């Protein structure tokens, strides 16, 4: 079946603008994760959704970052008033259940804030 | 502090040789996973080893886990140019926040 998809693939924006990044997880996967990866670095956890439970937002770097997951499927990561340090690849992953299972990653959205 | 630490940070070998990458972690884990990333985009899951397992194989991959030393190793045998990528370990914790914690990765280059 289809894998995790993300859109857009690339996004260039100006400092101070808001951006929305979208993630479509694998159908039937109850867990969804957002990560950020700066150039040449490892993955930084941002937020985790599991079913109807309250999301784990412990990785969000500031209150400019928010995410929602509608209907237990599609998720949107919103960055308000973008800053240059927000430039990174934003990766989404989904898994059948929680973190004890394999995560399947999307191709990522490369965000560049000018 | 970083949970998973891969070692070395970069590794360059000749095609056909074996490549070994190591991962160390600090807290008790439920499982440890290895992922591969090509060209800075999406990660591909390679293998998952649970805390009660010591060794696991998948094709040319062999993963070991030593919970007493809090370390794991990934061995790629008979390397190929297509194995050139970054390799990350990720740990699933027993307690605390339920998320995978990734290391900084090992950049592997296979020279033809």
Coordinates of N, CA and C in Angstrom, one line a residue:
Chain A
X1 N 0.8 -1.2 0.0 CA 0.0 0.0 0.0 C 0.9 1.2 0.0
X2 N 0.2 2.4 0.0 CA 1.0 3.7 -0.1 C 1.7 3.9 1.2
X3 N 2.8 4.6 1.1 CA 3.6 4.9 2.3 C 3.2 6.2 2.9
X4 N 4.0 6.8 3.8 CA 3.7 8.1 4.4 C 4.1 9.1 3.3
X5 N 3.1 10.1 3.1 CA 3.4 11.1 2.2 C 3.4 12.5 2.9
X6 N 4.2 13.4 2.4 CA 4.3 14.7 3.0 C 4.3 15.8 1.9
X7 N 3.7 16.9 2.2 CA 3.7 18.0 1.3 C 3.8 19.3 2.0
X8 N 4.4 20.3 1.4 CA 5.1 20.2 0.1 C 6.4 19.5 0.3
X9 N 7.1 19.2 -0.8 CA 8.4 18.6 -0.7 C 9.4 19.7 -0.3
X10 N 9.3 20.8 -0.8 CA 10.1 22.0 -0.5 C 9.3 23.2 -0.2
X11 N 9.8 24.0 0.7 CA 9.0 25.3 1.0 C 10.1 26.3 1.3
X12 N 10.0 27.4 0.5 CA 10.8 28.6 0.8 C 9.9 29.7 1.3
X13 N 10.2 30.3 2.4 CA 9.4 31.4 2.9 C 10.2 32.5 3.5
X14 N 9.5 33.6 3.7 CA 10.2 34.7 4.3 C 10.1 34.8 5.8
X15 N 11.1 35.2 6.4 CA 11.1 35.3 7.9 C 9.8 36.1 8.3
X16 N 9.1 35.5 9.3 CA 7.9 36.2 9.9 C 6.6 35.6 9.3
X17 N 6.7 34.8 8.2 CA 5.5 34.3 7.6 C 5.2 32.9 8.4
X18 N 3.9 32.5 8.3 CA 3.5 31.3 8.8 C 3.6 30.2 7.7
X19 N 3.9 28.9 8.1 CA 3.9 27.8 7.2 C 3.1 26.7 7.7
X20 N 2.6 25.9 6.8 CA 1.9 24.6 7.2 C 2.4 23.5 6.5
X21 N 2.8 22.4 7.2 CA 3.4 21.2 6.6 C 2.4 20.1 6.8
X22 N 2.2 19.3 5.8 CA 1.2 18.3 5.9 C 1.8 16.9 5.9
X23 N 1.1 16.0 6.6 CA 1.6 14.6 6.6 C 0.4 13.6 6.5
X24 N 0.5 12.7 5.5 CA -0.6 11.7 5.4 C 0.1 10.3 5.8
X25 N -0.3 9.8 7.0 CA 0.3 8.6 7.4 C -0.2 7.4 6.7
X26 N 0.4 6.2 6.9 CA -0.1 5.0 6.4 C -1.5 4.6 7.0
X27 N -2.4 4.3 6.1 CA -3.8 4.0 6.6 C -3.7 2.9 7.7
X28 N -4.4 3.2 8.8 CA -4.5 2.2 9.9 C -3.5 2.4 10.9
X29 N -2.5 3.2 10.7 CA -1.5 3.5 11.7 C -2.0 4.5 12.7
X30 N -2.0 4.1 14.0 CA -2.6 5.0 15.0 C -1.6 6.0 15.5
X31 N -0.3 5.7 15.4 CA 0.7 6.6 15.9 C 1.3 7.5 14.8
X32 N 1.6 8.7 15.1 CA 2.1 9.7 14.1 C 3.1 10.6 14.8
X33 N 4.3 10.8 14.2 CA 5.4 11.5 14.8 C 5.9 12.6 13.9
X34 N 6.3 13.7 14.4 CA 7.0 14.8 13.7 C 8.4 14.9 14.3
X35 N 9.4 15.0 13.4 CA 10.8 15.2 13.7 C 11.3 16.4 12.9
X36 N 12.4 16.9 13.4 CA 13.1 18.0 12.6 C 14.6 17.6 12.5
X37 N 15.1 17.8 11.4 CA 16.5 17.4 11.1 C 17.2 18.6 10.5
X38 N 18.2 19.2 11.2 CA 19.0 20.2 10.7 C 20.1 19.6 9.9
X39 N 20.7 20.4 9.0 CA 21.7 19.9 8.1 C 22.8 19.1 8.8
X40 N 23.0 17.9 8.4 CA 24.1 17.0 9.0 C 23.9 16.6 10.4
X41 N 22.7 16.8 10.9 CA 22.4 16.4 12.3 C 21.5 15.2 12.4
X42 N 21.3 14.8 13.6 CA 20.3 13.7 13.9 C 18.9 14.2 13.9
X43 N 18.0 13.3 14.3 CA 16.6 13.7 14.3 C 16.2 14.3 15.7
X44 N 15.5 15.4 15.6 CA 15.0 16.0 16.9 C 13.5 15.8 16.9
X45 N 13.1 15.1 18.0 CA 11.6 14.8 18.2 C 10.9 16.1 18.4
X46 N 9.7 16.2 17.8 CA 8.9 17.4 18.0 C 7.6 17.0 18.7
X47 N 6.8 16.1 18.2 CA 5.5 15.8 18.7 C 5.0 14.4 18.3
X48 N 4.2 13.8 19.2 CA 3.8 12.4 18.9 C 2.3 12.3 19.2
X49 N 1.5 11.8 18.3 CA 0.1 11.5 18.4 C -0.1 10.0 18.5
X50 N -0.9 9.6 19.4 CA -1.3 8.2 19.6 C -2.8 8.1 19.8
X51 N -3.5 7.6 18.7 CA -4.9 7.4 18.8 C -5.6 8.7 19.3
X52 N -6.5 8.5 20.3 CA -7.3 9.6 20.8 C -6.6 10.3 22.0
X53 N -5.5 9.8 22.4 CA -4.8 10.3 23.6 C -4.3 11.7 23.3
X54 N -4.0 12.5 24.4 CA -3.4 13.8 24.3 C -2.1 13.6 23.7
X55 N -1.7 14.5 22.7 CA -0.4 14.4 22.1 C 0.8 14.7 23.1
X56 N 1.9 14.1 22.8 CA 3.1 14.4 23.5 C 3.8 15.5 22.8
X57 N 3.7 16.7 23.4 CA 4.3 17.9 22.7 C 5.6 18.3 23.3
X58 N 6.2 17.4 24.0 CA 7.4 17.8 24.8 C 8.6 18.2 23.9
X59 N 8.6 17.9 22.6 CA 9.7 18.3 21.8 C 9.5 19.6 21.0
X60 N 8.4 20.2 21.1 CA 8.2 21.4 20.4 C 9.1 22.5 20.9
X61 N 9.9 23.2 20.1 CA 10.9 24.1 20.6 C 10.4 25.4 21.1
X62 N 9.2 25.8 20.6 CA 8.7 27.1 21.1 C 7.2 27.1 20.9
X63 N 6.5 28.1 21.4 CA 5.0 28.2 21.2 C 4.7 28.6 19.8
X64 N 5.7 28.9 18.9 CA 5.4 29.2 17.5 C 5.0 27.9 16.8
X65 N 5.4 26.8 17.4 CA 5.1 25.5 16.7 C 3.9 24.8 17.3
X66 N 3.0 24.3 16.4 CA 1.9 23.6 16.9 C 1.5 22.5 15.8
X67 N 0.8 21.5 16.2 CA 0.4 20.5 15.3 C -0.9 19.9 15.7
X68 N -1.7 19.5 14.7 CA -2.9 18.8 15.0 C -3.1 17.6 14.1
X69 N -3.9 16.7 14.5 CA -4.2 15.5 13.8 C -5.7 15.4 13.7
X70 N -6.2 15.5 12.5 CA -7.7 15.5 12.4 C -8.2 14.1 12.0
X71 N -9.2 13.7 12.7 CA -9.8 12.4 12.4 C -8.9 11.2 12.6
X72 N -7.8 11.4 13.4 CA -6.9 10.3 13.6 C -6.1 9.9 12.4
X73 N -6.0 10.8 11.4 CA -5.3 10.5 10.2 C -4.3 11.6 9.8
X74 N -4.7 12.5 8.9 CA -3.8 13.5 8.4 C -3.4 14.5 9.6
X75 N -2.1 14.9 9.5 CA -1.6 15.8 10.5 C -1.0 17.0 9.8
X76 N -1.1 18.2 10.5 CA -0.6 19.4 10.0 C 0.3 20.0 11.1
X77 N 1.5 20.3 10.7 CA 2.5 21.0 11.6 C 2.5 22.5 11.1
X78 N 2.2 23.4 12.0 CA 2.2 24.8 11.7 C 3.3 25.5 12.5
X79 N 4.1 26.3 11.7 CA 5.1 27.2 12.3 C 4.7 28.6 12.1
X80 N 4.5 29.3 13.2 CA 4.1 30.7 13.0 C 5.3 31.6 13.1
X81 N 5.2 32.8 12.4 CA 6.3 33.8 12.5 C 7.7 33.1 12.4
X82 N 7.9 32.4 11.2 CA 9.1 31.7 11.0 C 10.3 32.5 11.2
X83 N 11.4 31.8 11.7 CA 12.7 32.4 11.9 C 13.7 31.6 11.1
X84 N 14.8 32.2 10.8 CA 15.8 31.5 10.0 C 16.3 30.2 10.6
X85 N 16.3 30.1 11.9 CA 16.8 28.9 12.6 C 15.7 27.7 12.5
X86 N 14.5 28.1 11.9 CA 13.6 27.0 11.7 C 13.9 26.2 10.4
X87 N 14.8 26.7 9.6 CA 15.2 26.0 8.4 C 15.7 24.6 8.7
X88 N 15.1 23.6 8.1 CA 15.5 22.2 8.4 C 14.6 21.4 7.5
X89 N 14.8 20.1 7.6 CA 13.9 19.1 7.0 C 13.0 18.6 8.1
X90 N 11.7 18.6 7.8 CA 10.7 18.2 8.7 C 10.2 16.8 8.3
X91 N 10.4 15.9 9.1 CA 10.0 14.5 8.8 C 8.9 14.0 9.6
X92 N 8.0 13.3 8.9 CA 6.8 12.7 9.6 C 7.0 11.2 9.5
X93 N 6.5 10.5 10.5 CA 6.6 9.0 10.5 C 5.3 8.5 11.2
X94 N 4.9 7.3 10.8 CA 3.8 6.7 11.5 C 4.1 5.2 11.8
X95 N 3.4 4.7 12.8 CA 3.6 3.3 13.1 C 2.2 2.7 13.5
X96 N 2.2 1.4 13.6 CA 0.9 0.7 13.8 C 0.4 1.1 15.2
X97 N 1.3 1.1 16.2 CA 0.9 1.4 17.5 C 1.8 2.5 18.1
X98 N 2.5 2.2 19.2 CA 3.3 3.2 19.8 C 4.8 3.0 19.4
X99 N 5.7 3.6 20.2 CA 7.1 3.6 19.8 C 7.8 2.3 19.9
X100 N 7.1 1.3 20.4 CA 7.7 0.0 20.4 C 7.7 -0.7 19.0
X101 N 7.1 0.0 18.1 CA 6.9 -0.6 16.7 C 7.8 0.2 15.7
X102 N 8.0 -0.4 14.6 CA 8.7 0.2 13.5 C 8.0 1.5 13.1
X103 N 8.8 2.5 12.8 CA 8.3 3.7 12.3 C 8.6 3.8 10.8
X104 N 7.6 4.3 10.1 CA 7.7 4.4 8.6 C 7.7 5.9 8.3
X105 N 8.8 6.3 7.7 CA 9.0 7.7 7.4 C 8.5 8.2 6.1
X106 N 8.1 9.5 6.0 CA 7.8 10.1 4.8 C 9.1 10.7 4.2
X107 N 9.0 11.3 3.0 CA 10.2 11.8 2.4 C 10.7 13.2 3.0
X108 N 9.8 13.8 3.8 CA 10.2 15.0 4.4 C 9.8 16.2 3.6
X109 N 9.8 17.4 4.4 CA 9.6 18.7 3.7 C 10.8 19.5 4.1
X110 N 11.5 20.0 3.1 CA 12.7 20.8 3.3 C 12.2 22.3 3.4
X111 N 12.4 22.9 4.5 CA 11.9 24.3 4.7 C 13.1 25.2 4.8
X112 N 13.1 26.3 4.0 CA 14.1 27.3 4.0 C 13.4 28.6 4.3
X113 N 13.9 29.2 5.4 CA 13.4 30.5 5.8 C 14.4 31.6 5.5
X114 N 14.1 32.5 4.6 CA 15.0 33.5 4.2 C 15.0 34.8 5.0
Chain B
X1 N 20.4 15.2 27.4 CA 21.6 14.6 26.8 C 21.2 13.7 25.7
X2 N 22.0 13.4 24.7 CA 21.7 12.6 23.6 C 21.6 11.1 24.1
X3 N 20.6 10.4 23.8 CA 20.4 9.1 24.2 C 21.2 8.1 23.4
X4 N 21.1 8.2 22.1 CA 21.8 7.3 21.2 C 23.0 8.0 20.7
X5 N 24.2 7.4 20.8 CA 25.4 8.0 20.3 C 26.0 7.0 19.3
X6 N 26.1 7.4 18.0 CA 26.7 6.5 17.1 C 28.2 6.7 17.0
X7 N 28.9 5.6 16.7 CA 30.4 5.7 16.6 C 30.8 4.8 15.5
X8 N 31.6 5.1 14.5 CA 32.2 6.5 14.4 C 31.2 7.5 13.8
X9 N 31.5 8.7 13.7 CA 30.7 9.7 13.1 C 30.7 9.5 11.5
X10 N 31.9 9.1 11.0 CA 32.0 8.9 9.6 C 32.9 7.7 9.4
X11 N 32.6 6.9 8.4 CA 33.3 5.7 8.1 C 33.4 5.5 6.5
X12 N 34.6 5.3 6.1 CA 34.8 5.1 4.6 C 35.6 3.8 4.4
X13 N 35.0 2.9 3.6 CA 35.6 1.6 3.3 C 35.5 1.3 1.9
X14 N 36.3 0.2 1.4 CA 36.2 -0.2 0.1 C 35.0 -1.2 -0.1
X15 N 34.5 -1.2 -1.3 CA 33.4 -2.1 -1.6 C 33.9 -3.5 -1.4
X16 N 33.0 -4.3 -0.8 CA 33.3 -5.7 -0.5 C 33.7 -5.9 1.0
X17 N 34.2 -4.8 1.6 CA 34.6 -4.9 3.0 C 33.4 -4.9 3.9
X18 N 33.6 -5.3 5.2 CA 32.5 -5.2 6.1 C 32.6 -3.8 6.9
X19 N 31.4 -3.4 7.2 CA 31.3 -2.1 7.9 C 30.7 -2.3 9.3
X20 N 31.3 -1.8 10.3 CA 30.7 -1.9 11.7 C 30.5 -0.5 12.3
X21 N 29.3 -0.3 12.7 CA 28.9 0.9 13.4 C 28.4 0.6 14.8
X22 N 28.7 1.4 15.7 CA 28.3 1.2 17.1 C 27.3 2.3 17.6
X23 N 26.5 1.9 18.6 CA 25.6 2.8 19.2 C 25.6 2.6 20.7
X24 N 25.7 3.7 21.5 CA 25.6 3.6 22.9 C 24.5 4.4 23.4
X25 N 23.9 4.0 24.5 CA 22.8 4.7 25.1 C 22.9 4.8 26.6
X26 N 22.0 5.5 27.2 CA 22.2 5.8 28.7 C 21.1 5.2 29.5
X27 N 19.8 5.2 29.1 CA 18.8 4.7 30.0 C 18.3 3.3 29.6
X28 N 17.5 2.7 30.4 CA 16.9 1.4 30.1 C 16.0 1.5 28.9
X29 N 16.1 0.5 28.1 CA 15.3 0.5 26.8 C 14.4 -0.7 26.7
X30 N 13.4 -0.6 25.9 CA 12.5 -1.7 25.5 C 13.0 -2.3 24.2
X31 N 13.5 -1.5 23.3 CA 14.0 -2.0 22.0 C 15.0 -0.9 21.4
X32 N 15.7 -1.4 20.5 CA 16.6 -0.5 19.7 C 16.5 -0.8 18.3
X33 N 16.4 0.3 17.5 CA 16.2 0.2 16.1 C 17.3 0.9 15.3
X34 N 17.6 0.3 14.1 CA 18.5 0.9 13.2 C 17.8 1.4 11.9
X35 N 18.1 2.6 11.5 CA 17.5 3.2 10.3 C 18.6 3.7 9.4
X36 N 18.3 3.7 8.1 CA 19.2 4.2 7.1 C 18.6 5.5 6.4
X37 N 19.4 6.4 6.1 CA 18.9 7.6 5.4 C 19.8 8.0 4.3
X38 N 19.2 8.1 3.1 CA 19.9 8.5 1.9 C 19.6 10.0 1.6
X39 N 20.6 10.7 1.3 CA 20.5 12.1 0.8 C 19.6 12.9 1.7
X40 N 19.7 12.8 3.0 CA 19.0 13.7 3.9 C 17.5 13.7 3.8
X41 N 16.9 12.7 3.3 CA 15.5 12.7 3.3 C 14.9 11.6 4.2
X42 N 13.9 10.9 3.8 CA 13.2 10.0 4.7 C 14.1 8.8 5.1
X43 N 13.8 8.3 6.4 CA 14.6 7.2 6.9 C 13.9 5.9 6.5
X44 N 14.7 4.9 6.4 CA 14.2 3.5 6.1 C 14.6 2.6 7.3
X45 N 13.6 1.9 7.8 CA 13.8 1.0 8.9 C 14.6 -0.2 8.4
X46 N 15.6 -0.5 9.2 CA 16.5 -1.7 8.8 C 16.1 -2.9 9.7
X47 N 16.2 -2.7 11.0 CA 16.0 -3.8 11.9 C 15.7 -3.3 13.3
X48 N 14.9 -4.1 14.0 CA 14.5 -3.8 15.4 C 15.0 -5.0 16.3
X49 N 15.6 -4.7 17.4 CA 16.1 -5.7 18.3 C 15.5 -5.4 19.7
X50 N 14.9 -6.3 20.3 CA 14.2 -6.1 21.6 C 15.2 -6.3 22.7
X51 N 14.9 -5.8 23.9 CA 15.9 -5.8 25.0 C 16.2 -7.2 25.4
X52 N 15.4 -8.2 25.1 CA 15.6 -9.6 25.6 C 16.3 -10.4 24.5
X53 N 16.7 -9.7 23.4 CA 17.4 -10.3 22.3 C 18.9 -9.9 22.3
X54 N 19.8 -10.8 21.8 CA 21.2 -10.4 21.8 C 21.7 -10.2 20.4
X55 N 21.1 -10.9 19.5 CA 21.6 -10.8 18.1 C 20.5 -11.0 17.1
X56 N 20.5 -10.3 16.0 CA 19.5 -10.5 15.0 C 20.1 -10.3 13.6
X57 N 19.6 -11.0 12.7 CA 20.2 -11.0 11.3 C 19.1 -10.6 10.3
X58 N 19.5 -9.9 9.3 CA 18.5 -9.6 8.2 C 19.4 -9.4 6.9
X59 N 19.4 -10.4 6.1 CA 20.2 -10.4 4.9 C 21.7 -10.2 5.2
X60 N 22.3 -9.1 4.7 CA 23.7 -8.8 5.0 C 23.9 -8.0 6.3
X61 N 22.8 -7.8 7.0 CA 22.9 -7.0 8.3 C 22.9 -7.9 9.5
X62 N 23.8 -7.6 10.4 CA 23.8 -8.3 11.7 C 23.8 -7.2 12.8
X63 N 22.9 -7.3 13.7 CA 22.8 -6.4 14.9 C 23.0 -7.1 16.1
X64 N 23.8 -6.6 17.0 CA 23.9 -7.1 18.4 C 23.5 -6.1 19.4
X65 N 23.1 -6.6 20.5 CA 22.7 -5.7 21.6 C 23.2 -6.3 22.9
X66 N 23.9 -5.4 23.6 CA 24.5 -5.7 25.0 C 23.9 -4.8 26.0
X67 N 22.8 -5.2 26.7 CA 22.2 -4.3 27.6 C 23.0 -4.0 28.8
X68 N 23.9 -4.9 29.1 CA 24.8 -4.6 30.3 C 25.7 -3.5 30.0
X69 N 26.2 -3.4 28.8 CA 27.0 -2.3 28.4 C 26.3 -1.1 27.7
X70 N 25.0 -1.3 27.6 CA 24.1 -0.3 26.9 C 24.7 0.1 25.6
X71 N 24.9 -0.9 24.8 CA 25.5 -0.7 23.4 C 24.9 -1.6 22.4
X72 N 25.0 -1.2 21.2 CA 24.6 -2.1 20.1 C 25.5 -1.9 18.9
X73 N 25.6 -2.8 18.0 CA 26.4 -2.7 16.9 C 25.7 -3.1 15.6
X74 N 25.9 -2.5 14.5 CA 25.4 -2.9 13.2 C 26.5 -3.2 12.3
X75 N 26.5 -4.5 11.8 CA 27.5 -4.9 10.9 C 26.8 -5.1 9.5
X76 N 27.4 -4.5 8.5 CA 27.0 -4.7 7.1 C 28.2 -5.5 6.5
X77 N 27.8 -6.7 6.0 CA 28.8 -7.6 5.4 C 28.9 -7.3 3.9
X78 N 30.0 -7.6 3.3 CA 30.2 -7.5 1.8 C 29.5 -6.2 1.3
X79 N 30.0 -5.1 1.8 CA 29.4 -3.8 1.4 C 29.4 -3.5 -0.1
X80 N 28.4 -2.7 -0.4 CA 28.2 -2.3 -1.8 C 28.1 -0.8 -1.9
X81 N 28.3 -0.3 -3.1 CA 28.2 1.2 -3.2 C 26.9 1.7 -2.8
X82 N 25.8 0.9 -3.0 CA 24.5 1.3 -2.7 C 24.3 1.4 -1.2
X83 N 25.2 0.9 -0.4 CA 25.1 1.0 1.1 C 25.5 2.4 1.6
X84 N 26.1 3.2 0.7 CA 26.5 4.5 1.1 C 25.2 5.3 1.6
X85 N 25.3 5.8 2.9 CA 24.2 6.4 3.5 C 24.6 6.8 4.9
X86 N 23.6 7.5 5.6 CA 23.8 7.7 7.0 C 23.0 6.7 7.8
X87 N 23.5 6.2 8.9 CA 22.9 5.1 9.7 C 22.6 5.7 11.1
X88 N 21.4 5.5 11.5 CA 21.0 6.0 12.8 C 20.5 4.9 13.7
X89 N 20.8 4.9 15.0 CA 20.2 4.1 15.9 C 19.1 4.9 16.7
X90 N 18.1 4.2 17.1 CA 17.0 4.9 17.9 C 16.6 3.9 19.0
X91 N 16.4 4.5 20.2 CA 16.0 3.6 21.3 C 14.6 4.0 21.8
X92 N 13.9 2.9 22.1 CA 12.5 3.0 22.7 C 12.7 2.8 24.2
X93 N 12.3 3.8 25.0 CA 12.5 3.7 26.4 C 11.4 2.9 27.1
X94 N 11.8 2.4 28.3 CA 10.8 1.7 29.1 C 9.9 2.7 29.8
X95 N 10.6 3.7 30.4 CA 9.8 4.7 31.1 C 10.1 6.0 30.6
X96 N 9.2 7.0 31.0 CA 9.4 8.3 30.5 C 8.6 8.5 29.2
X97 N 8.9 9.6 28.5 CA 8.2 10.0 27.3 C 8.3 8.9 26.3
X98 N 7.1 8.6 25.7 CA 7.1 7.5 24.8 C 7.4 8.0 23.4
X99 N 8.7 8.1 23.1 CA 9.2 8.4 21.8 C 10.5 7.8 21.5
X100 N 10.8 7.6 20.2 CA 12.1 7.1 19.9 C 13.1 8.2 20.0
X101 N 14.3 7.9 20.5 CA 15.4 8.9 20.6 C 16.5 8.5 19.6
X102 N 16.7 9.4 18.7 CA 17.7 9.1 17.7 C 19.1 9.7 18.0
X103 N 20.1 8.9 17.6 CA 21.5 9.5 17.7 C 21.8 10.4 16.5
X104 N 23.1 10.8 16.5 CA 23.5 11.8 15.4 C 23.8 11.1 14.1
X105 N 24.0 9.8 14.2 CA 24.2 9.0 12.9 C 25.7 8.8 12.6
X106 N 25.9 7.8 11.8 CA 27.2 7.5 11.2 C 27.1 7.6 9.7
X107 N 27.9 8.4 9.1 CA 27.9 8.6 7.7 C 28.9 7.6 7.1
X108 N 28.3 6.6 6.3 CA 29.1 5.5 5.7 C 29.3 5.8 4.2
X109 N 30.5 5.7 3.8 CA 30.8 5.8 2.4 C 31.5 4.6 1.9
X110 N 30.9 4.0 0.8 CA 31.5 2.8 0.3 C 32.2 3.2 -1.1
X111 N 33.5 3.0 -1.1 CA 34.3 3.4 -2.3 C 34.3 2.2 -3.3
X112 N 34.0 2.5 -4.6 CA 34.0 1.4 -5.6 C 35.5 0.9 -5.9

